[in-house]
Coordinates of C-alpha atoms and ligand atoms in Angstrom, one line a residue:
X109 CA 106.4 118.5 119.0
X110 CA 109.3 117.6 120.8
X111 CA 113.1 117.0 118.7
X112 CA 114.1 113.8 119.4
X113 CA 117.7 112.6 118.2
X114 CA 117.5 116.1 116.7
X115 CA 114.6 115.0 114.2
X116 CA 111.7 117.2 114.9
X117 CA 109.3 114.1 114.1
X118 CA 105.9 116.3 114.1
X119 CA 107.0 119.3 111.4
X120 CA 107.9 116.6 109.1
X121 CA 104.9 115.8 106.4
X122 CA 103.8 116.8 102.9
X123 CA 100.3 115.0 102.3
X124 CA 97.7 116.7 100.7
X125 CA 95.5 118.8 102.6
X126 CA 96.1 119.1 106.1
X127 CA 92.6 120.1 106.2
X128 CA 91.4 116.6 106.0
X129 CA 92.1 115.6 109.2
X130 CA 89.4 115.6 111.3
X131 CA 87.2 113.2 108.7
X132 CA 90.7 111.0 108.1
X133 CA 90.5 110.3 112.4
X134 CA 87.2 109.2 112.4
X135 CA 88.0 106.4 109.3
X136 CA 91.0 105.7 112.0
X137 CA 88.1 105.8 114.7
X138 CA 86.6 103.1 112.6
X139 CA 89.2 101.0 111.7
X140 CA 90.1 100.6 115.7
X141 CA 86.8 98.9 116.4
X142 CA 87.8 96.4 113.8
X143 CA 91.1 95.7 114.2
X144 CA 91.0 94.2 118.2
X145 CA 94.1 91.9 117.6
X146 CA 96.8 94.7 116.6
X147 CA 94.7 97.3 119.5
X148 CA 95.3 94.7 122.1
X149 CA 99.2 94.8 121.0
X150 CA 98.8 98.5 121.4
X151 CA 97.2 98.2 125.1
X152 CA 99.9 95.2 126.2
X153 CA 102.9 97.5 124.5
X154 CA 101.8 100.9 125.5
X155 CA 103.4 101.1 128.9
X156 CA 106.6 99.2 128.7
X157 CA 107.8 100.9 125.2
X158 CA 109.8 98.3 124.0
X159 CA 110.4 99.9 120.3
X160 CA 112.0 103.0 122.4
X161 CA 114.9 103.6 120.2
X162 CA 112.9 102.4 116.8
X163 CA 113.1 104.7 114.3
X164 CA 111.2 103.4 111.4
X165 CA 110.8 104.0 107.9
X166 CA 107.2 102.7 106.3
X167 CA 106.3 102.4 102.8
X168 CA 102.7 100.8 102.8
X169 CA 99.3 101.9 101.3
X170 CA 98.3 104.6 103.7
X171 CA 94.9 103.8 104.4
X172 CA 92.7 103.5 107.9
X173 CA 94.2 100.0 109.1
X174 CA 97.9 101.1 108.1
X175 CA 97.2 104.3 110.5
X176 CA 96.0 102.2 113.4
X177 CA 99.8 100.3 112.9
X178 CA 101.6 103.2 112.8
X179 CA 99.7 104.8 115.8
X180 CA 100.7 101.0 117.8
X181 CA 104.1 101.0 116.7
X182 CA 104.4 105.0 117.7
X183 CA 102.1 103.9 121.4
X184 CA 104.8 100.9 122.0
X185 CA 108.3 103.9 121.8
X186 CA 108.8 104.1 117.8
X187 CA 109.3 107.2 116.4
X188 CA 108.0 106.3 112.4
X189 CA 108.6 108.0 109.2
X190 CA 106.3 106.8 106.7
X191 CA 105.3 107.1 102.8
X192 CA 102.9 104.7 100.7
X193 CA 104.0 102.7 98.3
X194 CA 101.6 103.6 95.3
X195 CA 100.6 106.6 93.5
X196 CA 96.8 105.7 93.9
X197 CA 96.4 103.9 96.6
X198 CA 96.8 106.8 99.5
X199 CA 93.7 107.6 101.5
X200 CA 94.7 111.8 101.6
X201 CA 92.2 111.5 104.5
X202 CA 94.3 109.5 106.8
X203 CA 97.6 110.9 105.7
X204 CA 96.2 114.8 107.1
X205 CA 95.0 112.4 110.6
X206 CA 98.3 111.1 110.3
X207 CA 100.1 114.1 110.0
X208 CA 98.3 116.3 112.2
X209 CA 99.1 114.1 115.3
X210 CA 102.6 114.6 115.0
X211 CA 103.6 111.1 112.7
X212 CA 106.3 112.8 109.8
X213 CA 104.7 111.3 106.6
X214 CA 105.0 111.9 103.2
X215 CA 102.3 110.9 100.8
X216 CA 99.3 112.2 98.7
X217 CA 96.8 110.4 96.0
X218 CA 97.7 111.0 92.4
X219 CA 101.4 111.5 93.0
X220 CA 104.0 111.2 89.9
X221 CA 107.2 108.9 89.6
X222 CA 109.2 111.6 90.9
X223 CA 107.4 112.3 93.5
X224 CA 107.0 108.7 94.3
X225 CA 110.8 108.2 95.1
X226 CA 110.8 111.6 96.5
X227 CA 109.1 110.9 99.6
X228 CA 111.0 107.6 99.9
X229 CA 113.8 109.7 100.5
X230 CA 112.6 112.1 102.7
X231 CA 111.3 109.1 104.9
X232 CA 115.4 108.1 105.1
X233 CA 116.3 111.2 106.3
X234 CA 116.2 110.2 110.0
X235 CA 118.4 107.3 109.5
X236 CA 116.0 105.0 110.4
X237 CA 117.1 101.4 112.2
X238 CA 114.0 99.6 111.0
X239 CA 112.5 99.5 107.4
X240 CA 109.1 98.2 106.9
X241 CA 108.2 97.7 102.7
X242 CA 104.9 96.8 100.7
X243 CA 106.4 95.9 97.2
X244 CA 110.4 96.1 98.3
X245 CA 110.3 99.6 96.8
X246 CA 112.3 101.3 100.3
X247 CA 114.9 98.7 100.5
X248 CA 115.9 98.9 97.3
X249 CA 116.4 102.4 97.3
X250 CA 118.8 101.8 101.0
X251 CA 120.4 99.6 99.0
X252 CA 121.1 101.1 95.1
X253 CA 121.2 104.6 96.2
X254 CA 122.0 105.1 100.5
X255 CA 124.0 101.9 100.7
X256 CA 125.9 103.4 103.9
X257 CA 122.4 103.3 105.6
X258 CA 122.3 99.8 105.7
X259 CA 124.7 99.2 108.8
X260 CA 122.5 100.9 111.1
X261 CA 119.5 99.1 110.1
X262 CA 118.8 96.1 112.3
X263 CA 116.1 94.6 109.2
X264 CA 113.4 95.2 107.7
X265 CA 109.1 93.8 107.2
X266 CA 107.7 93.2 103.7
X267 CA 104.4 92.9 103.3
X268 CA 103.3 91.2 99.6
X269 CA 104.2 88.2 97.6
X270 CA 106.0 90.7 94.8
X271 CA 108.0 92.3 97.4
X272 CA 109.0 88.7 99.0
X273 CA 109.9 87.6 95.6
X274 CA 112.4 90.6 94.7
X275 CA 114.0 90.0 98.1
X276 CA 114.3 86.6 97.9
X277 CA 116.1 86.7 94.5
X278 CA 118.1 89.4 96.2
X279 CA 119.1 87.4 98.7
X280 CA 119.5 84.8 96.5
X281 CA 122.4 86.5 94.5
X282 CA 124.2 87.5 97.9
X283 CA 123.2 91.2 97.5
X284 CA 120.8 91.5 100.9
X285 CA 122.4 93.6 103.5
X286 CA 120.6 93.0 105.9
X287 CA 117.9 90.8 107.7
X288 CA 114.4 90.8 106.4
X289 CA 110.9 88.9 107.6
X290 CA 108.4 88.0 105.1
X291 CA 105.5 89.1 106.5
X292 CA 103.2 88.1 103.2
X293 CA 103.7 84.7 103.8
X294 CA 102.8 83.9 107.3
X295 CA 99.6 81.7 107.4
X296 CA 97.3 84.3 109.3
X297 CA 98.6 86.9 106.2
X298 CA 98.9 85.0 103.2
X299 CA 96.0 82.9 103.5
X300 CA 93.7 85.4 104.6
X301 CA 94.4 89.1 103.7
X302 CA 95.3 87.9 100.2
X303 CA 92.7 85.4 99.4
X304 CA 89.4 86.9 101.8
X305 CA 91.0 90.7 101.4
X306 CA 91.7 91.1 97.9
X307 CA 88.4 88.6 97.0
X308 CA 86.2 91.2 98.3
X309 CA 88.5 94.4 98.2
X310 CA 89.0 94.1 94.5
X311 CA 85.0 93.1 93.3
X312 CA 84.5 96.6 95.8
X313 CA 86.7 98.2 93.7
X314 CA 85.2 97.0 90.3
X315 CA 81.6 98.1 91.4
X316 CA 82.6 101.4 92.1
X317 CA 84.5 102.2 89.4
X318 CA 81.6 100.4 86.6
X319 CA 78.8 99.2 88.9
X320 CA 78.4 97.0 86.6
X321 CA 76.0 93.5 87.0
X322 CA 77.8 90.7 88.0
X323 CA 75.4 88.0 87.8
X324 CA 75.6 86.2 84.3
X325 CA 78.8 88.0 83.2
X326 CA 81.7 86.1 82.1
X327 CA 84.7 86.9 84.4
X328 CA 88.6 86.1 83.8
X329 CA 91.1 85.8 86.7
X330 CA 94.8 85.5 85.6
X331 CA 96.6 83.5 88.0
X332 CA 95.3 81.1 90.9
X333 CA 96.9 82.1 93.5
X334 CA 96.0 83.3 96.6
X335 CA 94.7 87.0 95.4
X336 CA 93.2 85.3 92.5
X337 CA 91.2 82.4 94.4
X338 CA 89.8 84.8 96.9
X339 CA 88.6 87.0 94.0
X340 CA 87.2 84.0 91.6
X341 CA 85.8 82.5 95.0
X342 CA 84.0 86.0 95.3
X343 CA 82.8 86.3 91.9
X344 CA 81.4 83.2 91.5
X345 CA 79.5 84.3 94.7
X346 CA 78.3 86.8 92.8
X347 CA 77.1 84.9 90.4
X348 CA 79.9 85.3 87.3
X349 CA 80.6 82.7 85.5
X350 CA 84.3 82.3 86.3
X351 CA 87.6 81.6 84.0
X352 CA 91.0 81.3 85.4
X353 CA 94.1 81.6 83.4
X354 CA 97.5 79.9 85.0
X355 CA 100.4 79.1 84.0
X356 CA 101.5 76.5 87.1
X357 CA 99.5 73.2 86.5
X358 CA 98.8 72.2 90.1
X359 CA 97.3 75.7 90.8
X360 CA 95.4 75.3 87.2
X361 CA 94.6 71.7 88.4
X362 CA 93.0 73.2 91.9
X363 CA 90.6 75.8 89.6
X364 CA 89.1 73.2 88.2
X365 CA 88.5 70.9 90.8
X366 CA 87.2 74.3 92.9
X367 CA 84.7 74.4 89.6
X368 CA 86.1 76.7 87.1
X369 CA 86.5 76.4 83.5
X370 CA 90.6 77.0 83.0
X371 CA 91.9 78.2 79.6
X372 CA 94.6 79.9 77.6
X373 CA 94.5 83.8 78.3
X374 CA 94.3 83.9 74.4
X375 CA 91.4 82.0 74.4
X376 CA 89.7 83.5 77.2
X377 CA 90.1 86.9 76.0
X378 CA 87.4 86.3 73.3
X379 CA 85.0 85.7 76.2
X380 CA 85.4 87.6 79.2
X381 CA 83.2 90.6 80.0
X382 CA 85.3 91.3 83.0
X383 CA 88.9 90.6 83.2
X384 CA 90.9 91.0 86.3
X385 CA 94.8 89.7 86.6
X386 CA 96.4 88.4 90.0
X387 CA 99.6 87.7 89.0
X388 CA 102.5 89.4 89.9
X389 CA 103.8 89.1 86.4
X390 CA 104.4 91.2 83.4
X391 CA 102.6 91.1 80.2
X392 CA 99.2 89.3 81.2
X393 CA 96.6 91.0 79.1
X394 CA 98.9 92.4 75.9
X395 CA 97.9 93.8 72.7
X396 CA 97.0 90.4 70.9
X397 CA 94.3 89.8 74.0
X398 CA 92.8 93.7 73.4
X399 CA 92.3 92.5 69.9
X400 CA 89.6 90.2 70.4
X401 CA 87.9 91.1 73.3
X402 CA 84.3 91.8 73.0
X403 CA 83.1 95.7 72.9
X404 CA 82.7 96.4 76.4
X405 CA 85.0 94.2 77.7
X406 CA 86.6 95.6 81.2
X407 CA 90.1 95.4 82.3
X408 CA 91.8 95.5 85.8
X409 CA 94.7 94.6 88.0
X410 CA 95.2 93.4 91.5
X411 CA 98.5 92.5 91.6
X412 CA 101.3 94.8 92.9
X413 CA 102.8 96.3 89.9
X414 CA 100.9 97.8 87.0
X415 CA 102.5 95.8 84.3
X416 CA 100.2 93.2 84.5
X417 CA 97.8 94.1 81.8
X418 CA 100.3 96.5 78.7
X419 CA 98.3 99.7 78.7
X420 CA 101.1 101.5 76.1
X421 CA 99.8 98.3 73.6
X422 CA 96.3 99.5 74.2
X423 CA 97.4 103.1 73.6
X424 CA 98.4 101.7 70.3
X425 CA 95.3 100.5 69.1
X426 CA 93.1 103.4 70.5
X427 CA 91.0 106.2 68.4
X428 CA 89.9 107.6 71.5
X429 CA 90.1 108.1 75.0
X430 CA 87.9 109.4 77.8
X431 CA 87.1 109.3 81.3
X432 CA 84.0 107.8 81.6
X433 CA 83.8 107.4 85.2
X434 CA 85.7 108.2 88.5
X435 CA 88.9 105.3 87.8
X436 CA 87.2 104.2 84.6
X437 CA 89.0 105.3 81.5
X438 CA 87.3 104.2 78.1
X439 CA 89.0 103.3 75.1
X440 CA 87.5 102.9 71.5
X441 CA 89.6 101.1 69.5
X442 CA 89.8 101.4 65.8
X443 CA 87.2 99.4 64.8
X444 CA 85.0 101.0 67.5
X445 CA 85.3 98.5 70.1
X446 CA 85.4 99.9 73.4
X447 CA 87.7 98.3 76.5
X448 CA 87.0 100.0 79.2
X449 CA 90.4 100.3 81.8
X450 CA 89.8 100.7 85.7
X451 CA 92.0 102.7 88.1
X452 CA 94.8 102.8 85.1
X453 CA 95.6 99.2 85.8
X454 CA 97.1 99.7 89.0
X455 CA 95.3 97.8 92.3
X456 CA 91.7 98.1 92.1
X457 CA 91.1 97.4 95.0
X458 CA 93.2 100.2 96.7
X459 CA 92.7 102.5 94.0
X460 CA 89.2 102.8 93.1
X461 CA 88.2 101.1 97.2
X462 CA 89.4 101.5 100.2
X463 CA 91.9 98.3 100.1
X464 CA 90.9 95.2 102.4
X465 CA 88.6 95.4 105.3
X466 CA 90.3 96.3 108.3
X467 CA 89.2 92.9 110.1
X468 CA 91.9 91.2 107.9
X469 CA 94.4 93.7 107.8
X470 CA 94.4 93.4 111.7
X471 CA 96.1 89.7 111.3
X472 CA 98.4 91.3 108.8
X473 CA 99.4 94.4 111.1
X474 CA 99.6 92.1 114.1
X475 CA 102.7 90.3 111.8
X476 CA 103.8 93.5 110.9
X477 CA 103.9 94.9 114.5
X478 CA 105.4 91.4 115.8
X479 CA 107.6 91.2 113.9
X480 CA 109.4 94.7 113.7
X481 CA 109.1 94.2 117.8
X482 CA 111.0 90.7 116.9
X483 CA 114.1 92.8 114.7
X484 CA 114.1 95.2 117.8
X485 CA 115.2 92.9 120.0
X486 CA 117.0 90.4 117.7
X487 CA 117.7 91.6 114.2
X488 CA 121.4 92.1 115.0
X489 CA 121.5 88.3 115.6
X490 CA 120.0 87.6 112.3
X491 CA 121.6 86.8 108.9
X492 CA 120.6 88.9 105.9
X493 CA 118.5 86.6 104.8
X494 CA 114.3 86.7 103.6
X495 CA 113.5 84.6 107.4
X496 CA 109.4 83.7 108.0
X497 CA 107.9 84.6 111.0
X498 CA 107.7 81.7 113.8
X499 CA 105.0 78.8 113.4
X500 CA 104.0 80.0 117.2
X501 CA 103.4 83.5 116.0
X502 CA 100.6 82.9 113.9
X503 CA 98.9 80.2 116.2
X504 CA 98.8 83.0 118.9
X505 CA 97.4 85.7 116.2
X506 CA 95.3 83.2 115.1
X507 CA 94.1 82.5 118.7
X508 CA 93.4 86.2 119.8
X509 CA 91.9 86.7 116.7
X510 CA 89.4 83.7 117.1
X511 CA 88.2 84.9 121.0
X512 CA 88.3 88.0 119.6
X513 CA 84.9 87.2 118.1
X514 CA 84.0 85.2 121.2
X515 CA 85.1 81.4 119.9
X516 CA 87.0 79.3 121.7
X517 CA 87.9 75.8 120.0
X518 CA 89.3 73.0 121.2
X519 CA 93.0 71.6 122.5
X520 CA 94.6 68.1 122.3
X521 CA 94.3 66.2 125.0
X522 CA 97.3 64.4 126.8
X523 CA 96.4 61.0 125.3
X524 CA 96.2 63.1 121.5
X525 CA 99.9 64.7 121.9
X526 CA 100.8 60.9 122.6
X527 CA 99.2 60.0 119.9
X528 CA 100.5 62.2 117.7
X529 CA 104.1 61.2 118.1
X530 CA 103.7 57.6 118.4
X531 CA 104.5 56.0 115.2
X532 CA 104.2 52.4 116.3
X533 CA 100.1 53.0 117.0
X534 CA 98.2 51.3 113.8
X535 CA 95.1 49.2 113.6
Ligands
NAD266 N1 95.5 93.8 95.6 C1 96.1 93.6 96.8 O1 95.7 94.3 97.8 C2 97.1 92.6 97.0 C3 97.1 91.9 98.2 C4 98.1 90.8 98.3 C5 99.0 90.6 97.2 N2 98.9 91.3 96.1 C6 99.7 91.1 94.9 O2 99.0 90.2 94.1 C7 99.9 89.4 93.3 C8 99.6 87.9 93.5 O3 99.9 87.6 94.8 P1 99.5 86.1 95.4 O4 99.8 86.2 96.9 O5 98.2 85.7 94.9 O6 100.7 85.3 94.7 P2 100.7 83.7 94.4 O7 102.1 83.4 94.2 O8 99.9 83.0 95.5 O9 99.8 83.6 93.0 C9 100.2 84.1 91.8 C10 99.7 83.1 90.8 O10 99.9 83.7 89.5 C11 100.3 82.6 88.6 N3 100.9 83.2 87.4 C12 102.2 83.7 87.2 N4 102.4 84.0 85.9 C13 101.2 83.8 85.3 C14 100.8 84.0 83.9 N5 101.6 84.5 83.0 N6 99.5 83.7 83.6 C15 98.6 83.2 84.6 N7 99.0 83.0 85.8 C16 100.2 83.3 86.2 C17 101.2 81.8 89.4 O11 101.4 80.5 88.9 C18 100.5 81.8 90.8 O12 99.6 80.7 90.9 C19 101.3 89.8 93.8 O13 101.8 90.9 92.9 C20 101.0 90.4 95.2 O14 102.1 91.2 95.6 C21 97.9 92.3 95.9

């Protein structure tokens, strides 16, 4: 592997087991076919290098789809070092594919706290001049513990609604140092990966982990958002009957009028069979909630952070313990109750599935890719600020995604654009 800026980019990995490889390429091989949006970035960039001088540092789920970005960003000139951003969520599959084709990554299923931060830094060795987070977990540590770094970085991606959050109140209380896009909330991400991904990604990940029935059962969503629309939409689908728990009235309002009973989580917790929080907050399912679930109940989280539902409460009330299943851990409570946890409240859907189908995650990569090629060229330009990715952006992604599956639809005509801006046409 050749040095280049004196970091010798293909010697530089710890995932674990190099051995993988060969089956993590073909889940690559697959996720290709499926992802013709970012693939036809790859083709129109792979000539003309336009990220030559890129050196990025990743910290994203490493699964299929993220592999098939970081082989287009490394195609269009980048040279990438890249670690996931969660303990369970890292396919050791595609991290060995990875790896063994020369990307410098640093990641492995099952990894500790320590280790966590750990391959953060190692992914800042090489300085990098473009950051690219899924939760804000990188940035943060450029700025709280290699604040030097930050002049050299033109900006930085972020992928989810937590990680926008955190850099938004960031920027907020003048602390940002330098330019980031929100990625999460473009319209051909946010309304799509979150609500169609995590919908289906995280009932995938419940019926591996319990394969349980979901016709008939009673099943809780915490929060109405975008994740949790797409995953009530899904259950309902599946014929649960569905209960959403909010705490913003207009989203509350749109629950019901989409045809769900809405209710107090305290409430709800004497009824759910199934219980899945989508929140981005702290605290959602607490000790009170454990305390009068039914025996049986199941718990699990598709929100960022694992504080959603308070596992150290449920420690609390526990007699015992076991694994009942692969990312099923069963608890029986004191009175012999028994909650069963899945993938230890941390993503379902990436934990105990593979994460969202790679047809979705193309829209979300094609952001991603866009708009690291957009800091490239401009990010000197641009405050440090959270800025969204252009309105024209998404039409286009939108557009190659749609004759991407052979539909064309149609335009305004002249007399329509006229139309459109003439305020004095009435009656
Ligand atoms: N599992 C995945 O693959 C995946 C994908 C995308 C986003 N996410 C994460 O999922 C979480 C939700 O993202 P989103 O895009 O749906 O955000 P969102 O802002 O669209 O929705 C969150 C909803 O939760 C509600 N809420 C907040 N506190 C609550 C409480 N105490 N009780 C009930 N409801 C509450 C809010 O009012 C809001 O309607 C974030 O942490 C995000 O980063 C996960």
């Amino acid at each position: 592997m050749a040095k280049k800026n004196g970091y010798d980019e293909g010697k530089k990995y710890k995932v674990r087991d190099i051995e993988l490889a060969v089956d993590g390429r073909k889940r690559i091989d697959w996720a290709e076919s499926r992802m013709p949006v970012l693939m036809s970035l790859r083709e129109k960039y792979r000539k003309t290098k336009p990220m030559k001088g890129m050196r990025i540092a990743g910290c994203i789920h490493v699964t299929k789809e993220t592999a098939v970005l970081v082989e287009t960003l490394r195609a269009a000139g980048a040279q990438v070092s890249w670690s996931g951003c969660n303990p369970l969520s890292t396919q050791d599959d595609v991290g060995a594919a990875l790896a063994a084709t020369g990307t410098s990554i640093y990641t492995w299923h099952g990894m500790n706290t320590k280790e966590f931060y750990w391959r953060i830094e190692q992914t800042l060795n090489f300085k990098p001049n473009l950051t690219l987070d899924d939760g804000a977990d990188l940035i943060m540590t450029v700025h709280t513990k290699h604040p030097g770094l930050a002049p050299g970085i033109l900006g930085g991606t972020e992928e989810t609604t937590t990680g926008v959050h955190r850099l938004r109140a960031m920027a907020d209380d003048g602390k940002l140092l330098y330019p980031i896009i929100a990625v999460n909330d473009a319209e051909t991400k946010w309304d799509f990966d979150n609500v169609y991904g995590t919908g289906q990604s995280s009932l995938d990940g419940i019926l591996r982990a319990s394969s349980v029935l979901l016709a008939g059962k009673t099943f809780v969503v915490a929060g109405y958002g975008h994740c949790g629309r797409g995953v009530a939409m899904r259950a309902a689908g599946m014929g649960a009957n569905v209960i959403v728990t909010e705490v913003k009235a207009t989203a509350a309002l749109k629950a019901t009028l989409e045809g769900f009973r809405v209710m107090k989580m305290d409430q709800a917790a004497k009824l759910g069979d199934i219980f899945i929080t989508a929140t981005g907050m702290k605290d959602i399912i607490v000790k009170k909630h454990f305390e009068r679930m039914k025996d049986g109940a199941l718990v699990c989280n598709t929100g960022h952070y694992d504080c959603e539902i308070n596992i150290e409460e449920l420690e609390t009330l526990k007699k015992r313990k076991r694994t009942i299943r692969e990312n099923n851990e069963e608890y029986t409570l004191k009175d012999g109750r028994r909650v069963y946890v899945l993938a230890q409240g941390r993503l379902v859907n990436l934990a105990a599935a593979e994460g969202h189908p790679s047809e979705v995650m193309d829209m979300s990569f094609a952001n991603q890719f866009l708009s690291l090629l957009r800091l490239a060229r401009e990010g000197k330009n641009l405050d440090a600020a959270v800025h969204d990715i252009p309105v024209k952006q998404d039409q286009e992604i939108a557009k190659i995604k749609l004759s991407t599956q052979g539909m064309v639809i149609d335009k305004l005509s002249k007399e329509q654009i006229e139309y459109a801006t003439d305020y004095l046409a009435g009656t």
